[in-house]
Short mmCIF file of C-alpha atoms in Angstrom, two decimals:
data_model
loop_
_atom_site.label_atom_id
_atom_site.label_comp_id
_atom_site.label_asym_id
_atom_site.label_seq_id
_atom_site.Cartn_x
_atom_site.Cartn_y
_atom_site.Cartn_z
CA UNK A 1 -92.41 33.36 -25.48
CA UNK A 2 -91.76 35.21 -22.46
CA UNK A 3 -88.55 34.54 -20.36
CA UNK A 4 -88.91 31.01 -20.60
CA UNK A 5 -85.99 29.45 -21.68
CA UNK A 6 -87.44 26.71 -22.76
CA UNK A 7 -90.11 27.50 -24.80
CA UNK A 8 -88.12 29.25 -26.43
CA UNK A 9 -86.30 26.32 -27.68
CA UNK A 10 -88.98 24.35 -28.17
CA UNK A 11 -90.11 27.44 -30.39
CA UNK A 12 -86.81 27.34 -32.52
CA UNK A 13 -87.04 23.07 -32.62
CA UNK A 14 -90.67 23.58 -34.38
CA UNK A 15 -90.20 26.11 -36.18
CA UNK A 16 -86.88 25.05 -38.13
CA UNK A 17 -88.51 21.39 -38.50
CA UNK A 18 -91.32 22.63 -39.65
CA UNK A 19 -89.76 24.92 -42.13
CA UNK A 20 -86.88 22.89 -43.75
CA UNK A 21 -89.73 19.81 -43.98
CA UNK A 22 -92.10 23.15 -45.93
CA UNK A 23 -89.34 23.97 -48.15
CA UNK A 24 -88.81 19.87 -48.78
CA UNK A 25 -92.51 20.14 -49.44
CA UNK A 26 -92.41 22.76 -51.86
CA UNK A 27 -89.47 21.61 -53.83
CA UNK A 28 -92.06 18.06 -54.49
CA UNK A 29 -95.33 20.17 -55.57
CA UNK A 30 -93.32 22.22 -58.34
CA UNK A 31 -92.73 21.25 -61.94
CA UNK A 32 -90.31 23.13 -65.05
CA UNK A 33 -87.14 24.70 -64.95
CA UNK A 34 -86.07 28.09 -63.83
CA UNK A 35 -87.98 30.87 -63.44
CA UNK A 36 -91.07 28.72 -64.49
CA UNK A 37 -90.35 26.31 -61.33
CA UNK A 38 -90.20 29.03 -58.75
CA UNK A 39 -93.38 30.55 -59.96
CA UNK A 40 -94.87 26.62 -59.54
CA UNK A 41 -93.24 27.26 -56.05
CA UNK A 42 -94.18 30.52 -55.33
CA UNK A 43 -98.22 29.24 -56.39
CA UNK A 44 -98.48 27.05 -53.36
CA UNK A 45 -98.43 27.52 -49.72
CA UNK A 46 -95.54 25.24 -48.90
CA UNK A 47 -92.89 27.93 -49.87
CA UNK A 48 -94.34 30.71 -47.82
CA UNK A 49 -94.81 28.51 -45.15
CA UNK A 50 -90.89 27.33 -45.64
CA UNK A 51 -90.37 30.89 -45.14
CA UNK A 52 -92.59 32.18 -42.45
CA UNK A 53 -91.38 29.32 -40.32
CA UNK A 54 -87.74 30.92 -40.98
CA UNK A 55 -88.45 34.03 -39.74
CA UNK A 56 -90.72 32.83 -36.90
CA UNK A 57 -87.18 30.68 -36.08
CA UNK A 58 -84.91 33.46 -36.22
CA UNK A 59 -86.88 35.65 -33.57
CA UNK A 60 -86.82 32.34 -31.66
CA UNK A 61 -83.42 32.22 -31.87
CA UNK A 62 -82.58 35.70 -31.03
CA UNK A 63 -84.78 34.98 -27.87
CA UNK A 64 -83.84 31.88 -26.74
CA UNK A 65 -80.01 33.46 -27.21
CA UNK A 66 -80.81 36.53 -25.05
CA UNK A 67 -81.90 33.82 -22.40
CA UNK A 68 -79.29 31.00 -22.11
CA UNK A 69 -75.37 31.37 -23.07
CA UNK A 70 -74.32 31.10 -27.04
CA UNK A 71 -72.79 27.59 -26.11
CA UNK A 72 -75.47 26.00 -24.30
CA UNK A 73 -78.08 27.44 -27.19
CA UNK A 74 -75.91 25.95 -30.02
CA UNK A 75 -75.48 23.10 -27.96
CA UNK A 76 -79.72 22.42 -27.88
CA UNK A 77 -80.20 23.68 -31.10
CA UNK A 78 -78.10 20.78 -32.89
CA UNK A 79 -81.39 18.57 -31.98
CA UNK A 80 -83.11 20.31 -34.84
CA UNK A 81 -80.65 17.98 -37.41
CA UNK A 82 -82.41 14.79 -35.49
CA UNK A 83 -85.71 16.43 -35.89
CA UNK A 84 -85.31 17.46 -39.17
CA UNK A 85 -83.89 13.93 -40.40
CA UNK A 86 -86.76 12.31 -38.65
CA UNK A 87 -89.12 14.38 -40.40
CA UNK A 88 -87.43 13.61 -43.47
CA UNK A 89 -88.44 10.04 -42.33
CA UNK A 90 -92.19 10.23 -42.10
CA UNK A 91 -93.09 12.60 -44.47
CA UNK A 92 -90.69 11.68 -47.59
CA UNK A 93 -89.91 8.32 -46.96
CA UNK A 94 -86.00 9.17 -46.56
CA UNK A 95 -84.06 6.41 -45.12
CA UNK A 96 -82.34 6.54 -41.85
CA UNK A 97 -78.95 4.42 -42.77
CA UNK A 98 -76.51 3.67 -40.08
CA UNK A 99 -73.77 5.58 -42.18
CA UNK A 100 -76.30 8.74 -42.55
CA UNK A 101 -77.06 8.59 -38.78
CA UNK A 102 -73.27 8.46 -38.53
CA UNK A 103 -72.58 11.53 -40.34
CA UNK A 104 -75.29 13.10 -38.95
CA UNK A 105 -74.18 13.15 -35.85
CA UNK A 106 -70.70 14.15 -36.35
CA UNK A 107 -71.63 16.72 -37.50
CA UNK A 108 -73.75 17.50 -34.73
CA UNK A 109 -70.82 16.96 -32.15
CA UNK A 110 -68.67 19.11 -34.59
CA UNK A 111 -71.46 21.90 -34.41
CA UNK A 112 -71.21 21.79 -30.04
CA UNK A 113 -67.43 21.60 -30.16
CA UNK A 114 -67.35 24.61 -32.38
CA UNK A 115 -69.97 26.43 -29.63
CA UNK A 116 -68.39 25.04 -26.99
CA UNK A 117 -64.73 26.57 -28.05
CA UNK B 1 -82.92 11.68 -63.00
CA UNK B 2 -80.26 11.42 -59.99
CA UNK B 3 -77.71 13.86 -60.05
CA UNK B 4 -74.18 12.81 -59.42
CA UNK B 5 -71.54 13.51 -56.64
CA UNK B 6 -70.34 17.03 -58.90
CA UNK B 7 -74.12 18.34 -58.35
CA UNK B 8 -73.96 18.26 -54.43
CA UNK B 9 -70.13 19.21 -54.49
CA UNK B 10 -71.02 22.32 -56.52
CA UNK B 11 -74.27 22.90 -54.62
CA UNK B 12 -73.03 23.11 -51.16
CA UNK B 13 -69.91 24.66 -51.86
CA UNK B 14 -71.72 27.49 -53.30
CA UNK B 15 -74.31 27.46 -50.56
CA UNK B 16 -71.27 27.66 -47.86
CA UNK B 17 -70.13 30.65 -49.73
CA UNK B 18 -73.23 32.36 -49.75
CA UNK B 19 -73.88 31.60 -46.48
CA UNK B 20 -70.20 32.84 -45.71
CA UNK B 21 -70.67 36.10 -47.87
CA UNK B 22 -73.54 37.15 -45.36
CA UNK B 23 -72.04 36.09 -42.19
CA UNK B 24 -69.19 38.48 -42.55
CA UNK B 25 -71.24 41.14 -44.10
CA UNK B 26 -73.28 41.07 -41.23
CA UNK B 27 -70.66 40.87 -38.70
CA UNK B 28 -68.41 43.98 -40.90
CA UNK B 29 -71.83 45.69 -41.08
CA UNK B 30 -72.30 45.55 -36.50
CA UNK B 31 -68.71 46.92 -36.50
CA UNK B 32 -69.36 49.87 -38.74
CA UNK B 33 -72.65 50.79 -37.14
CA UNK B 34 -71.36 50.19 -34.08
CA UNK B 35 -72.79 50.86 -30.68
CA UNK B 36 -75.38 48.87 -31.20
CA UNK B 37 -79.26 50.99 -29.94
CA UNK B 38 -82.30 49.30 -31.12
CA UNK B 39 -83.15 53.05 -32.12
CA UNK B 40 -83.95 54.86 -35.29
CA UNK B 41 -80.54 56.07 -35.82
CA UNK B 42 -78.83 52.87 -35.62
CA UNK B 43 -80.93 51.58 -37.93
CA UNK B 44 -80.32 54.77 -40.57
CA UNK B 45 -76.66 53.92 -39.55
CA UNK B 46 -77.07 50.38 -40.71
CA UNK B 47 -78.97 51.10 -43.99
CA UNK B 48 -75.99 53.12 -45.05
CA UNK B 49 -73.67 50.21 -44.43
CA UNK B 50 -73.21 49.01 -48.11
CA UNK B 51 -72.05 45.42 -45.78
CA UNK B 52 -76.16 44.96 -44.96
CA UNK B 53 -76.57 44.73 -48.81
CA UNK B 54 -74.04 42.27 -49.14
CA UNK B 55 -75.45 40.29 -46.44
CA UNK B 56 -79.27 40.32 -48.28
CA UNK B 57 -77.73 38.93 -51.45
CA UNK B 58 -76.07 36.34 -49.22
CA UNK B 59 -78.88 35.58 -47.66
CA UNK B 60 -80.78 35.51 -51.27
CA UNK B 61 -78.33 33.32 -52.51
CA UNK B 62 -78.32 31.08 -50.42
CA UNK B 63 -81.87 30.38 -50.27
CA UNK B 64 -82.45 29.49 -54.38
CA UNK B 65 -79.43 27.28 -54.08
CA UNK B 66 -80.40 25.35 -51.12
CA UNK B 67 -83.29 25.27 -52.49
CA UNK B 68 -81.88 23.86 -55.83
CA UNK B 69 -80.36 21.34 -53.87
CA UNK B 70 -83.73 20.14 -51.85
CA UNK B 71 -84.98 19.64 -55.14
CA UNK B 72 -83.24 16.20 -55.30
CA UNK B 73 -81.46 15.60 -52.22
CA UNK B 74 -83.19 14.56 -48.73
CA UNK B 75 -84.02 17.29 -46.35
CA UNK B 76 -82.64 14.78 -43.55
CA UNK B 77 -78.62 14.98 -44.27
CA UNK B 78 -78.92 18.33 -46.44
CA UNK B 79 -80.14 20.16 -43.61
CA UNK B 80 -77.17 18.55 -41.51
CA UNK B 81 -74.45 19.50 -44.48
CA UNK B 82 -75.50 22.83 -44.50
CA UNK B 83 -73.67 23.10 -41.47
CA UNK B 84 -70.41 23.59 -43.11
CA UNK B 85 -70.77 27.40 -42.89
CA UNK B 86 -70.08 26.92 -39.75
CA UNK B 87 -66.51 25.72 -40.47
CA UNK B 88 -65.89 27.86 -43.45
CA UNK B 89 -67.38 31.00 -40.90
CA UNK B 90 -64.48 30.29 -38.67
CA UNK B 91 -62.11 30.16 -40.91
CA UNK B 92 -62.93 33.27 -42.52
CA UNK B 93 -63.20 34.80 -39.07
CA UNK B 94 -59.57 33.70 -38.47
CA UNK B 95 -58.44 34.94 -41.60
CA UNK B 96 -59.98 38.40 -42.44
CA UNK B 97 -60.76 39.28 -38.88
CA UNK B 98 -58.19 38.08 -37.07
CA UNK B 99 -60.52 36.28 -34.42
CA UNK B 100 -58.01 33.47 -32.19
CA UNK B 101 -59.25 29.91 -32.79
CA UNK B 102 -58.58 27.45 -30.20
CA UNK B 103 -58.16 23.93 -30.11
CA UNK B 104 -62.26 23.24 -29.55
CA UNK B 105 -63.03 24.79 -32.35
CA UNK B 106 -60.88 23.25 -34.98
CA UNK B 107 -61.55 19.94 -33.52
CA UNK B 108 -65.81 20.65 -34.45
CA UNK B 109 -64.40 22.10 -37.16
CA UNK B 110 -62.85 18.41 -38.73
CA UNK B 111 -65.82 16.82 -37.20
CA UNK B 112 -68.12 18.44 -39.20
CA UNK B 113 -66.07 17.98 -42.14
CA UNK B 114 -65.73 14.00 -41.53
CA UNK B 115 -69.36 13.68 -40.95
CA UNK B 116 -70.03 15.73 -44.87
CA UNK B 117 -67.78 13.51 -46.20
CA UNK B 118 -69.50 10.11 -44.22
CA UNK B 119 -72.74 11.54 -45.73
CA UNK B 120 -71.16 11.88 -49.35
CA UNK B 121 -69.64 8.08 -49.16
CA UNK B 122 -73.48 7.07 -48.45
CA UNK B 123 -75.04 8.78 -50.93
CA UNK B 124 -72.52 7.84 -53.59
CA UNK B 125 -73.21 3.96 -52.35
CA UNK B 126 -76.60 3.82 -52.06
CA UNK B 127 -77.58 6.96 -53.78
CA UNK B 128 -78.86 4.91 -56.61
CA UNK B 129 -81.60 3.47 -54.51
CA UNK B 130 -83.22 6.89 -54.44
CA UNK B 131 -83.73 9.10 -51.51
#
């Protein structure tokens, strides 16, 4: 990862697309209730890959953080909720409304307002 | 079968305060440890900060319930509602920690809370079409 600004984003863009589409993943391959579904969970790789991805993402972060301003990083990182809907897209099937895309990216612009204050 | 609006109401306001619970028990946690050394003794420092505990169960917490709530709704505009820590963060911050919010912020603030509820009209209005 070096001091390379960004790679490190592009680290933090793959690895929380990748693990919030895992943890989709794993919540598709599990059956029963309770306990009984997280051990479903817990039997196939998409869940540790959910979470491996997470961690991977938060040392990311923490670099790419250390390299640009807080602003700036929460301003790049809000791409990750286009990614991740995207994702959602191709792998699921999830449709891309107007009035999802809509709220999507409010909350997006809400997220950079909020780093930018 | 498709759970109703009370199922994602419930969800993600108990994922925003799990989420919440470990934000602040982190940031309580840095205060009491404080200076911050990436050495040994910080980190003895921080393991006796009852606040890091808090922040694990958090952290715990908010993982099976987001992960309770993948279970039916799409990753797409859960992922993007699971934002609204970041409004119920400030607030908190304001509150028990006295931190100044300006204008900025409370602006992103309603944003993000328009563009939950813009989400929640769609999925109540199409949300019988599944997914």
């Amino acid at each position: 990862m070096s001091a390379n600004p960004f790679l490190a984003w592009l680290a933090v863009l793959v690895f929380d697309t990748c693990g919030q589409l895992a943890f989709k993943a794993a919540t598709h391959h599990a059956e029963g209730e309770g306990l009984a579904r997280w051990r479903a969970m817990a039997a196939q790789p998409w869940l540790w890959l959910g979470i491996a991805a997470f961690i991977a993402e938060f040392i990311a972060w923490l670099a790419f953080l250390s390299l640009v301003p807080l602003a700036e990083g929460v301003l790049l990182a809000t791409l990750n909720m286009a990614t991740v809907m995207l994702g959602g897209r191709l792998l699921f099937g999830e449709r891309l409304t107007p009035r999802r895309m809509a709220g999507v990216a409010l909350i997006a612009a809400g997220v950079i307002l909020v780093g930018v204050g | 079968m498709k759970p109703g609006w009370r199922f994602y109401a419930v969800g993600f306001a108990v994922l925003m305060a799990f989420d919440t619970l470990s934000q602040l028990c982190f940031k309580l946690a840095a205060l009491h440890a404080a200076p911050f050394a990436g050495d040994w003794p910080w980190l003895l420092r921080v393991a006796r900060e009852p606040f890091v505990y808090g922040a694990i169960v958090g952290y715990l917490g908010a993982f099976i319930t987001y992960m309770g709530l993948l279970r039916h709704a799409p990753v797409g505009p859960a992922f993007a509602a699971s934002h609204l820590n970041v409004v119920s963060v400030l607030l908190v911050s304001a509150w028990l920690l006295h931190e100044r919010l300006n204008p900025l912020q409370l602006a992103g603030a309603a944003l993000i809370v328009t563009g939950i509820l813009v989400l929640a009209g769609a999925e109540r209005d199409d949300g019988a079409a599944a997914r």
